[in-house]
Coordinates of N, CA and C in Angstrom, one line a residue:
X9 N 0.3 -12.9 18.2 CA 1.3 -12.1 17.5 C 2.8 -11.9 18.3
X10 N 3.0 -12.5 19.3 CA 4.1 -11.8 20.0 C 5.5 -12.5 19.2
X11 N 5.4 -13.0 18.3 CA 6.7 -13.2 17.6 C 6.9 -12.5 16.6
X12 N 5.9 -11.4 16.7 CA 6.1 -10.6 15.5 C 7.0 -9.4 16.1
X13 N 8.6 -9.1 15.1 CA 9.5 -8.3 15.5 C 9.5 -7.2 14.9
X14 N 9.1 -6.1 15.5 CA 8.9 -4.7 15.0 C 10.4 -4.2 14.4
X15 N 10.4 -3.2 13.4 CA 11.5 -2.8 12.8 C 12.1 -1.9 13.8
X16 N 13.4 -1.8 13.5 CA 14.6 -1.4 14.6 C 14.2 0.1 14.7
X17 N 14.3 1.0 15.6 CA 14.3 2.5 15.6 C 14.9 3.2 14.5
X18 N 15.6 2.8 14.2 CA 16.4 3.3 12.8 C 15.7 3.6 11.7
X19 N 14.8 2.5 11.4 CA 13.3 2.3 10.8 C 12.2 2.8 10.9
X20 N 11.9 4.2 11.0 CA 11.0 5.0 12.1 C 9.7 4.4 11.4
X21 N 8.5 3.9 12.2 CA 7.2 3.6 11.4 C 6.6 5.2 10.9
X22 N 6.0 5.0 9.7 CA 5.4 6.0 9.5 C 4.1 6.1 10.3
X23 N 3.7 7.6 10.6 CA 2.2 7.7 11.5 C 1.2 7.2 10.7
X24 N 1.2 7.6 9.5 CA 0.2 7.3 8.2 C 0.8 7.0 6.9
X25 N 0.4 5.5 6.2 CA 0.9 5.6 5.2 C 0.0 6.2 4.1
X26 N -1.0 6.9 4.5 CA -1.7 7.7 3.7 C -1.2 8.7 3.1
X27 N -0.3 9.3 4.4 CA 0.2 10.5 4.1 C 1.5 10.7 3.6
X28 N 2.1 9.6 2.9 CA 3.6 9.5 2.6 C 3.8 10.3 1.4
X29 N 2.5 10.0 0.4 CA 2.9 10.2 -1.1 C 1.2 10.1 -1.8
X30 N 1.2 10.7 -2.5 CA -0.2 10.7 -3.2 C -0.4 9.5 -4.0
X31 N 0.5 8.6 -4.4 CA 0.3 7.2 -4.8 C 1.2 6.5 -3.9
X32 N 0.8 5.1 -4.2 CA 1.2 4.1 -3.0 C 1.8 2.9 -4.5
X33 N 3.0 2.6 -4.6 CA 3.4 1.5 -5.5 C 2.9 0.6 -5.4
X34 N 2.3 -0.1 -6.1 CA 1.7 -1.7 -5.5 C 2.9 -2.6 -6.5
X35 N 3.9 -3.2 -6.0 CA 4.9 -4.0 -6.5 C 4.8 -5.7 -6.7
X36 N 5.0 -6.0 -7.8 CA 5.0 -7.6 -7.6 C 6.5 -8.0 -8.2
X37 N 7.3 -8.5 -7.4 CA 8.6 -8.7 -7.9 C 8.7 -10.1 -7.9
X38 N 9.2 -10.4 -9.2 CA 9.6 -12.0 -9.5 C 11.1 -12.2 -9.3
X39 N 11.6 -11.1 -9.4 CA 13.3 -11.5 -8.8 C 13.8 -10.6 -8.3
X40 N 14.2 -11.0 -6.9 CA 14.5 -10.3 -5.8 C 15.5 -9.2 -6.0
X41 N 16.3 -9.8 -6.9 CA 17.8 -8.9 -7.2 C 17.1 -7.3 -8.0
X42 N 15.9 -7.5 -8.4 CA 15.2 -6.2 -8.8 C 14.7 -5.7 -8.0
X43 N 14.6 -6.1 -6.3 CA 13.8 -5.0 -5.6 C 14.6 -3.6 -5.2
X44 N 15.7 -3.8 -4.9 CA 16.8 -2.6 -4.6 C 16.9 -1.5 -5.4
X45 N 17.3 -1.6 -6.8 CA 17.4 -0.5 -8.0 C 16.0 -0.2 -8.2
X46 N 14.9 -1.1 -8.3 CA 13.2 -0.6 -8.6 C 13.0 0.4 -7.2
X47 N 13.2 -0.1 -6.0 CA 13.1 0.8 -5.0 C 13.6 2.3 -4.8
X48 N 15.0 2.3 -5.5 CA 15.5 3.5 -5.5 C 14.8 4.0 -6.4
X49 N 14.4 3.7 -7.5 CA 14.1 4.5 -8.6 C 12.8 5.0 -8.2
X50 N 11.8 4.4 -7.4 CA 10.8 5.0 -6.9 C 11.1 6.2 -5.9
X51 N 11.6 5.7 -4.9 CA 12.1 6.9 -4.0 C 12.5 8.1 -4.6
X52 N 13.4 8.0 -5.6 CA 14.1 9.1 -6.5 C 13.3 10.1 -6.9
X53 N 11.9 9.2 -7.6 CA 10.9 9.7 -8.2 C 9.9 10.4 -7.1
X54 N 9.6 10.3 -5.8 CA 9.1 10.8 -4.8 C 7.9 9.7 -4.1
X55 N 8.0 8.6 -4.5 CA 7.3 7.7 -3.8 C 8.0 6.9 -3.1
X56 N 8.0 7.3 -1.8 CA 8.9 6.7 -0.9 C 8.1 5.2 -0.3
X57 N 6.8 5.3 -0.2 CA 6.4 4.0 0.1 C 5.9 3.2 -1.1
X58 N 6.1 1.6 -0.4 CA 6.2 0.8 -1.6 C 5.7 -0.3 -0.9
X59 N 4.6 -0.7 -1.5 CA 3.9 -2.2 -1.3 C 4.2 -3.1 -1.8
X60 N 5.1 -4.0 -1.5 CA 5.5 -5.3 -2.3 C 4.2 -6.4 -2.1
X61 N 4.0 -6.9 -2.8 CA 2.9 -7.9 -2.6 C 3.0 -9.3 -2.6
X62 N 2.4 -10.1 -1.8 CA 2.9 -11.4 -1.3 C 2.4 -12.6 -2.5
X63 N 2.6 -12.2 -3.5 CA 2.2 -12.9 -4.7 C 3.5 -14.0 -5.8
X64 N 4.5 -13.7 -5.2 CA 5.4 -14.2 -5.5 C 6.7 -15.0 -4.9
X65 N 7.1 -15.8 -5.1 CA 7.9 -16.2 -3.9 C 9.2 -16.0 -3.6
X66 N 9.2 -14.6 -4.3 CA 10.6 -13.8 -4.2 C 10.2 -12.5 -3.4
X67 N 9.1 -12.2 -2.7 CA 8.1 -11.3 -2.1 C 9.0 -11.1 -0.8
X68 N 9.3 -11.8 0.2 CA 10.1 -11.9 1.4 C 11.3 -11.3 1.2
X69 N 12.1 -12.1 0.3 CA 13.4 -11.7 0.3 C 13.4 -10.1 -0.4
X70 N 12.6 -9.7 -1.2 CA 12.4 -8.4 -1.9 C 12.4 -7.1 -0.6
X71 N 11.5 -7.9 0.3 CA 11.0 -6.7 1.6 C 12.3 -6.6 2.2
X72 N 13.2 -7.9 2.6 CA 14.3 -7.7 3.5 C 15.7 -6.9 2.5
X73 N 15.3 -7.2 1.4 CA 16.5 -6.4 0.7 C 16.2 -4.8 0.7
X74 N 14.9 -4.3 0.4 CA 14.9 -2.9 0.5 C 14.6 -2.4 2.0
X75 N 14.3 -3.1 2.7 CA 14.4 -2.7 4.2 C 15.7 -2.4 4.6
X76 N 16.7 -3.4 3.9 CA 18.1 -3.5 4.6 C 19.1 -2.1 3.7
X77 N 18.9 -2.3 2.4 CA 19.6 -1.2 1.5 C 19.0 0.0 1.0
X78 N 17.8 0.3 1.3 CA 17.1 1.7 1.0 C 16.3 2.2 2.2
X79 N 17.2 2.9 2.8 CA 16.8 3.5 3.9 C 16.0 4.4 3.7
X80 N 15.5 5.3 2.7 CA 14.6 6.4 2.5 C 13.4 5.6 2.3
X81 N 13.2 4.4 1.9 CA 12.1 3.6 1.3 C 11.5 3.5 2.5
X82 N 10.0 3.4 2.9 CA 8.8 2.5 3.3 C 8.4 1.7 3.2
X83 N 9.3 0.4 3.1 CA 8.5 -0.7 2.4 C 7.6 -1.4 3.4
X84 N 6.5 -1.9 2.4 CA 5.2 -2.5 3.3 C 5.1 -3.9 2.7
X85 N 4.2 -4.6 3.0 CA 3.8 -5.9 2.4 C 2.5 -5.7 2.0
X86 N 1.9 -6.1 0.9 CA 0.6 -6.2 0.4 C 0.0 -7.5 0.1
X87 N -1.0 -7.9 0.0 CA -1.9 -9.1 -0.3 C -1.7 -10.1 0.9
X88 N -1.9 -9.3 2.4 CA -1.2 -10.0 3.5 C -2.6 -10.8 3.9
X89 N -2.8 -12.2 3.9 CA -4.0 -13.0 4.3 C -4.1 -13.9 5.4
X90 N -2.9 -14.3 6.1 CA -2.9 -14.9 7.2 C -2.0 -14.1 8.1
X91 N -2.3 -15.0 9.4 CA -1.4 -14.2 10.9 C 0.1 -14.6 10.3
X92 N 0.4 -15.8 9.8 CA 1.6 -16.3 9.6 C 2.5 -15.4 8.5
X93 N 1.7 -14.8 7.7 CA 2.3 -13.9 6.6 C 2.4 -12.4 7.3
X94 N 1.7 -12.1 8.3 CA 1.9 -10.9 9.4 C 3.4 -11.0 9.8
X95 N 3.4 -12.4 10.6 CA 4.5 -12.5 11.3 C 5.6 -12.1 10.2
X96 N 5.9 -12.8 9.6 CA 7.1 -13.1 8.2 C 7.2 -12.0 7.7
X97 N 6.2 -11.1 7.4 CA 6.7 -9.7 6.9 C 7.4 -9.0 7.9
X98 N 6.7 -8.7 8.9 CA 7.2 -7.8 9.9 C 8.7 -8.2 10.4
X99 N 8.8 -9.5 10.1 CA 10.1 -9.8 10.7 C 11.2 -9.7 9.4
X100 N 10.9 -9.7 8.2 CA 11.4 -9.1 7.1 C 11.8 -7.6 6.8
X101 N 10.8 -7.0 7.7 CA 11.4 -5.6 7.6 C 10.1 -4.8 7.2
X102 N 9.0 -5.2 6.9 CA 7.8 -4.7 6.2 C 7.6 -3.6 7.5
X103 N 7.4 -2.2 7.1 CA 6.9 -1.2 8.1 C 5.6 -0.7 8.1
X104 N 4.8 -1.7 7.0 CA 3.2 -1.4 6.9 C 2.5 -2.7 6.6
X105 N 1.4 -3.0 6.4 CA 0.7 -4.0 5.9 C -0.8 -3.9 5.3
X106 N -0.9 -4.3 4.2 CA -2.0 -4.2 3.6 C -2.7 -5.6 3.1
X107 N -4.0 -5.4 3.3 CA -4.6 -6.6 2.9 C -5.9 -6.4 2.2
X108 N -6.3 -7.1 1.3 CA -7.2 -6.9 0.4 C -8.6 -7.0 1.0
X109 N -8.6 -7.7 2.2 CA -10.1 -7.7 3.0 C -9.7 -7.8 4.4
X110 N -10.4 -8.4 5.2 CA -10.0 -8.6 6.5 C -11.2 -9.7 7.1
X111 N -10.7 -10.1 8.0 CA -11.3 -11.0 9.2 C -10.9 -10.8 10.7
X112 N -12.0 -11.4 11.5 CA -11.5 -10.6 12.7 C -10.1 -11.6 13.1
X113 N -9.8 -12.8 12.6 CA -8.4 -13.3 13.0 C -7.1 -12.5 12.5
X114 N -7.6 -12.1 11.4 CA -6.8 -11.5 10.5 C -6.3 -9.7 10.8
X115 N -7.3 -9.4 11.2 CA -7.6 -8.0 11.6 C -6.7 -8.1 13.3
X116 N -6.8 -9.0 14.1 CA -6.3 -9.0 15.1 C -4.8 -9.4 15.2
X117 N -4.4 -10.0 14.3 CA -3.0 -10.2 13.9 C -2.4 -8.9 13.7
X118 N -2.9 -8.4 12.5 CA -2.2 -7.2 12.2 C -2.2 -5.9 13.0
X119 N -3.2 -5.9 14.2 CA -3.5 -5.0 15.0 C -1.9 -5.3 16.0
X120 N -2.0 -6.3 16.3 CA -0.8 -6.9 17.2 C 0.6 -6.8 16.8
X121 N 0.7 -6.4 15.4 CA 2.0 -6.4 14.8 C 2.9 -5.5 15.1
X122 N 2.9 -4.4 15.7 CA 3.6 -3.5 15.8 C 3.6 -2.2 14.9
X123 N 3.1 -2.5 13.3 CA 3.3 -1.6 12.2 C 1.8 -1.0 12.0
X124 N 1.8 0.1 11.0 CA 0.4 0.7 10.7 C -0.1 -0.5 9.7
X125 N -1.2 -0.6 9.4 CA -1.7 -1.5 8.3 C -3.5 -1.0 7.9
X126 N -3.6 -1.6 6.9 CA -4.3 -0.8 6.0 C -5.4 -2.3 5.3
X127 N -6.6 -2.5 6.3 CA -7.3 -3.5 6.0 C -8.3 -3.2 4.7
X128 N -8.4 -4.2 3.9 CA -9.3 -4.0 2.7 C -10.8 -3.7 2.8
X129 N -11.4 -2.9 2.1 CA -12.8 -3.1 2.4 C -13.6 -2.8 1.1
X130 N -14.7 -3.2 0.8 CA -15.4 -2.7 -0.5 C -17.1 -2.2 0.0
X131 N -17.3 -2.6 1.3 CA -18.8 -2.1 1.4 C -18.8 -1.3 2.7
X132 N -20.0 -0.7 2.7 CA -20.0 0.4 4.0 C -20.1 -0.2 5.3
X133 N -21.1 -1.7 5.3 CA -20.8 -2.4 6.7 C -19.5 -3.1 7.1
X134 N -18.4 -3.3 6.0 CA -17.1 -3.5 6.5 C -16.3 -2.3 6.9
X135 N -16.9 -0.9 6.4 CA -16.1 0.4 6.8 C -16.8 0.5 8.6
X136 N -18.1 0.4 8.5 CA -18.7 0.7 9.9 C -17.8 -0.3 11.1
X137 N -17.8 -1.9 10.6 CA -17.0 -2.8 11.4 C -15.8 -2.4 11.7
X138 N -15.0 -1.5 11.3 CA -13.7 -1.5 11.3 C -13.8 0.1 11.9
X139 N -14.4 1.1 11.7 CA -14.8 2.1 12.7 C -15.1 1.8 14.1
X140 N -15.7 0.8 14.5 CA -16.3 0.1 15.8 C -15.2 -0.1 16.3
X141 N -14.0 -0.9 15.7 CA -12.8 -1.4 16.3 C -11.7 -0.3 16.6
X142 N -12.1 0.8 16.0 CA -11.0 1.9 16.0 C -10.0 2.1 14.8
X143 N -10.1 1.2 13.8 CA -9.4 1.7 12.7 C -10.3 2.4 11.6
X144 N -9.2 3.5 11.6 CA -9.8 4.7 10.7 C -9.1 4.7 9.3
X145 N -8.3 4.0 9.0 CA -7.7 4.1 7.7 C -7.6 2.8 7.3
X146 N -8.2 2.8 5.7 CA -8.2 1.4 4.9 C -7.9 1.4 3.6
X147 N -7.7 0.3 3.2 CA -7.6 0.2 1.5 C -9.1 0.0 0.9
X148 N -9.3 0.7 0.1 CA -10.8 0.5 -0.7 C -10.4 -0.4 -2.0
X149 N -10.9 -1.7 -2.0 CA -10.5 -2.6 -3.1 C -11.4 -3.6 -3.3
X150 N -11.9 -3.7 -4.7 CA -10.9 -3.5 -5.9 C -11.8 -1.9 -6.3
X151 N -11.1 -1.2 -6.1 CA -12.0 0.4 -6.1 C -12.8 0.4 -7.4
X152 N -12.2 0.4 -8.7 CA -13.3 0.6 -10.0 C -14.2 -0.5 -10.0
X153 N -14.0 -1.7 -9.5 CA -14.9 -2.7 -9.8 C -16.1 -2.6 -8.7
X154 N -15.7 -2.0 -7.4 CA -16.4 -1.7 -6.3 C -17.4 -0.2 -6.3
X155 N -17.2 0.4 -7.2 CA -18.0 1.6 -7.5 C -17.2 3.0 -7.4
X156 N -15.8 2.9 -7.4 CA -15.3 4.0 -7.7 C -15.5 5.3 -7.2
X157 N -14.8 6.7 -7.5 CA -15.4 7.6 -7.2 C -16.3 8.0 -6.5
X158 N -17.8 7.5 -7.2 CA -19.0 7.8 -6.8 C -19.3 7.2 -5.4
X159 N -18.8 5.9 -5.1 CA -19.0 5.3 -4.2 C -18.3 5.9 -3.1
X160 N -17.1 6.3 -3.1 CA -16.6 6.9 -2.2 C -16.6 8.0 -1.7
X161 N -17.5 8.7 -2.7 CA -18.0 10.0 -2.5 C -19.3 10.0 -1.7
X162 N -19.9 8.9 -2.0 CA -21.2 8.7 -0.9 C -20.8 8.1 0.2
X163 N -19.5 7.6 0.4 CA -19.3 7.3 2.1 C -18.7 8.7 2.9
X164 N -18.3 9.6 1.8 CA -17.9 10.8 3.0 C -18.4 11.5 3.7
X165 N -19.9 11.5 3.7 CA -20.6 12.4 4.5 C -20.8 11.2 5.8
X166 N -21.8 10.1 5.6 CA -22.0 9.2 6.6 C -20.7 8.6 7.7
X167 N -19.7 8.4 6.7 CA -18.6 7.6 7.1 C -17.4 8.5 7.0
X168 N -17.3 9.6 7.7 CA -16.4 10.8 7.5 C -15.2 10.5 8.5
X169 N -15.1 9.4 9.2 CA -14.1 9.4 10.1 C -13.3 8.2 9.4
X170 N -13.5 7.8 8.4 CA -12.8 6.8 7.4 C -11.9 7.3 6.3
X171 N -10.6 7.0 6.1 CA -9.7 7.5 4.9 C -9.4 6.4 4.3
X172 N -9.2 6.6 3.2 CA -9.0 5.3 1.9 C -7.5 5.5 1.4
X173 N -7.3 4.2 0.9 CA -6.1 4.0 0.0 C -7.1 3.3 -1.4
X174 N -7.6 3.7 -2.1 CA -8.3 3.3 -3.2 C -7.4 2.2 -4.1
X175 N -7.4 1.3 -4.4 CA -6.8 0.3 -5.4 C -7.2 -0.4 -6.1
X176 N -6.6 -1.0 -7.4 CA -7.4 -1.6 -8.2 C -8.0 -0.7 -9.5
X177 N -7.4 -0.6 -10.5 CA -7.8 -0.5 -11.8 C -7.8 0.9 -11.9
X178 N -7.1 1.7 -11.0 CA -7.0 3.0 -11.0 C -5.2 3.4 -12.1
X179 N -5.6 4.7 -13.0 CA -4.4 4.5 -13.5 C -4.2 6.2 -13.6
X180 N -3.1 6.8 -14.2 CA -2.8 8.2 -14.1 C -3.8 9.2 -14.7
X181 N -4.9 8.5 -15.5 CA -6.0 9.5 -15.8 C -7.3 9.2 -15.0
X182 N -7.3 8.6 -14.1 CA -8.2 8.4 -13.1 C -7.9 9.0 -11.7
X183 N -6.9 8.6 -11.5 CA -6.2 9.0 -9.9 C -6.4 10.3 -9.5
X184 N -6.3 11.5 -10.4 CA -6.5 12.5 -9.7 C -8.0 12.9 -9.3
X185 N -8.7 12.0 -10.0 CA -10.2 12.3 -9.6 C -10.6 11.4 -8.0
X186 N -9.6 10.7 -7.8 CA -10.0 9.7 -6.5 C -9.2 11.0 -5.4
X187 N -7.9 11.9 -5.9 CA -7.2 12.3 -5.0 C -8.1 13.4 -4.3
X188 N -8.8 14.0 -5.4 CA -9.7 15.2 -4.9 C -10.6 15.0 -3.5
X189 N -11.0 13.6 -3.6 CA -12.2 13.4 -2.6 C -11.5 13.4 -1.2
X190 N -12.4 14.1 -0.3 CA -11.8 14.5 1.1 C -11.3 13.3 2.0
X191 N -12.2 12.1 1.5 CA -11.9 10.7 2.1 C -10.9 9.8 1.5
X192 N -9.7 10.4 0.8 CA -8.7 10.0 0.0 C -7.4 10.3 0.5
X193 N -6.8 9.4 1.0 CA -5.4 10.0 1.3 C -4.2 9.7 0.2
X194 N -4.4 8.7 -0.3 CA -3.3 8.3 -1.3 C -4.4 7.3 -2.3
X195 N -3.9 7.0 -3.5 CA -4.2 5.7 -4.3 C -3.2 4.6 -4.5
X196 N -3.9 3.5 -4.8 CA -2.4 2.3 -5.4 C -2.9 2.0 -6.5
X197 N -1.5 1.8 -7.0 CA -1.3 1.4 -8.3 C 0.1 0.7 -8.7
X198 N 0.0 0.6 -10.1 CA 1.4 -0.1 -10.6 C 1.7 0.2 -11.9
X199 N 1.0 1.3 -12.3 CA 1.3 1.9 -13.8 C 2.8 2.6 -13.9
X200 N 3.2 3.1 -12.8 CA 4.6 3.3 -12.9 C 5.8 2.5 -12.9
X201 N 5.3 1.4 -13.1 CA 6.3 -0.1 -12.8 C 5.7 -0.8 -14.1
X202 N 5.9 -0.2 -15.3 CA 5.6 -1.3 -16.2 C 6.7 -2.4 -16.4
X203 N 6.1 -3.7 -16.7 CA 7.0 -4.9 -16.7 C 8.2 -4.9 -17.7
X204 N 7.9 -4.2 -18.8 CA 9.0 -4.2 -19.9 C 10.2 -3.5 -19.3
X205 N 10.2 -2.2 -18.3 CA 10.8 -1.5 -18.0 C 11.4 -2.1 -16.9
X206 N 11.0 -3.3 -16.1 CA 11.5 -3.8 -15.0 C 12.5 -5.0 -15.8
X207 N 12.1 -5.4 -16.6 CA 12.7 -6.3 -17.5 C 13.9 -6.0 -18.2
X208 N 13.9 -4.9 -18.6 CA 15.0 -4.3 -19.1 C 15.7 -3.8 -18.1
X209 N 15.4 -3.6 -16.9 CA 16.4 -2.7 -16.0 C 16.2 -1.1 -16.3
X210 N 15.3 -0.7 -17.0 CA 14.8 0.7 -17.1 C 14.6 1.5 -16.3
X211 N 15.6 1.7 -15.0 CA 15.0 2.3 -13.9 C 15.0 4.0 -13.9
X212 N 15.5 4.5 -15.1 CA 15.3 5.9 -15.2 C 13.9 6.1 -15.7
X213 N 13.4 5.1 -16.6 CA 11.7 5.1 -17.1 C 11.2 5.1 -15.6
X214 N 11.4 4.1 -14.8 CA 10.5 4.0 -13.3 C 10.5 5.3 -12.8
X215 N 12.0 6.1 -12.8 CA 11.8 7.1 -11.9 C 11.3 8.4 -12.2
X216 N 11.1 8.2 -13.6 CA 10.3 9.1 -14.4 C 8.7 9.2 -14.3
X217 N 8.4 8.0 -14.5 CA 7.0 7.6 -14.2 C 6.8 7.8 -12.9
X218 N 7.3 7.8 -11.9 CA 7.2 7.7 -10.5 C 7.1 9.2 -10.1
X219 N 8.0 9.9 -10.7 CA 7.8 11.5 -10.6 C 6.6 12.2 -11.1
X220 N 6.1 11.8 -12.2 CA 4.8 12.1 -12.7 C 3.4 11.8 -11.6
X221 N 3.7 10.4 -11.3 CA 2.8 10.1 -10.4 C 2.4 10.8 -9.0
X222 N 3.9 11.1 -8.5 CA 3.8 12.1 -7.3 C 3.5 13.5 -7.6
X223 N 3.2 13.6 -8.9 CA 2.8 15.5 -9.0 C 1.2 15.2 -9.3
X224 N 0.6 14.1 -9.1 CA -1.0 13.9 -9.6 C -2.0 14.6 -8.5
X225 N -1.4 14.7 -7.5 CA -2.6 15.2 -6.6 C -2.7 16.7 -6.6
X226 N -3.9 17.0 -7.0 CA -4.7 18.3 -7.4 C -4.2 19.7 -6.5

């Protein structure tokens, strides 16, 4: 992954994505023009880390726009599936990477990219495999479908070296239960970014919901 270009020194990399805020917004951007005002609203609401998922053609442009125009945001890329996407995201300005799962090839690419990353896991064996490779921070996905808080609580004792960002099916009602667990650093979700608010450009509503999400940690 020698072609990956780390962000400039001005955009300092986070020591840990899990410690930036209790909630990591998972953003699907259909129109790159929405990316900057959306990011500003999330940051103003106390959620500086923003995961832009690679689910739309606008994703890379959105990452680049936020990296260039919103210095207080820590913009990352999610749904990263291939080494080529790793390179493209880091070159666009992503300061962290998130994958729904991992393979040896993808893990090697993310490890070489020069930015923090959260590989996805849903089983104890996957967690053990990552711990063997020196990776201690992971995405737990799909959180609710894979066992939720009960499953993560069961992992806390035997696999105490792992920390998680559970994502998938989590909302404001269940987020505090996850955040109360000792092995959870933050949760991922998109409830603070309602599609109708984005369509209407109602960034004040997004900021309000972000502020409520930022206050969810028990």
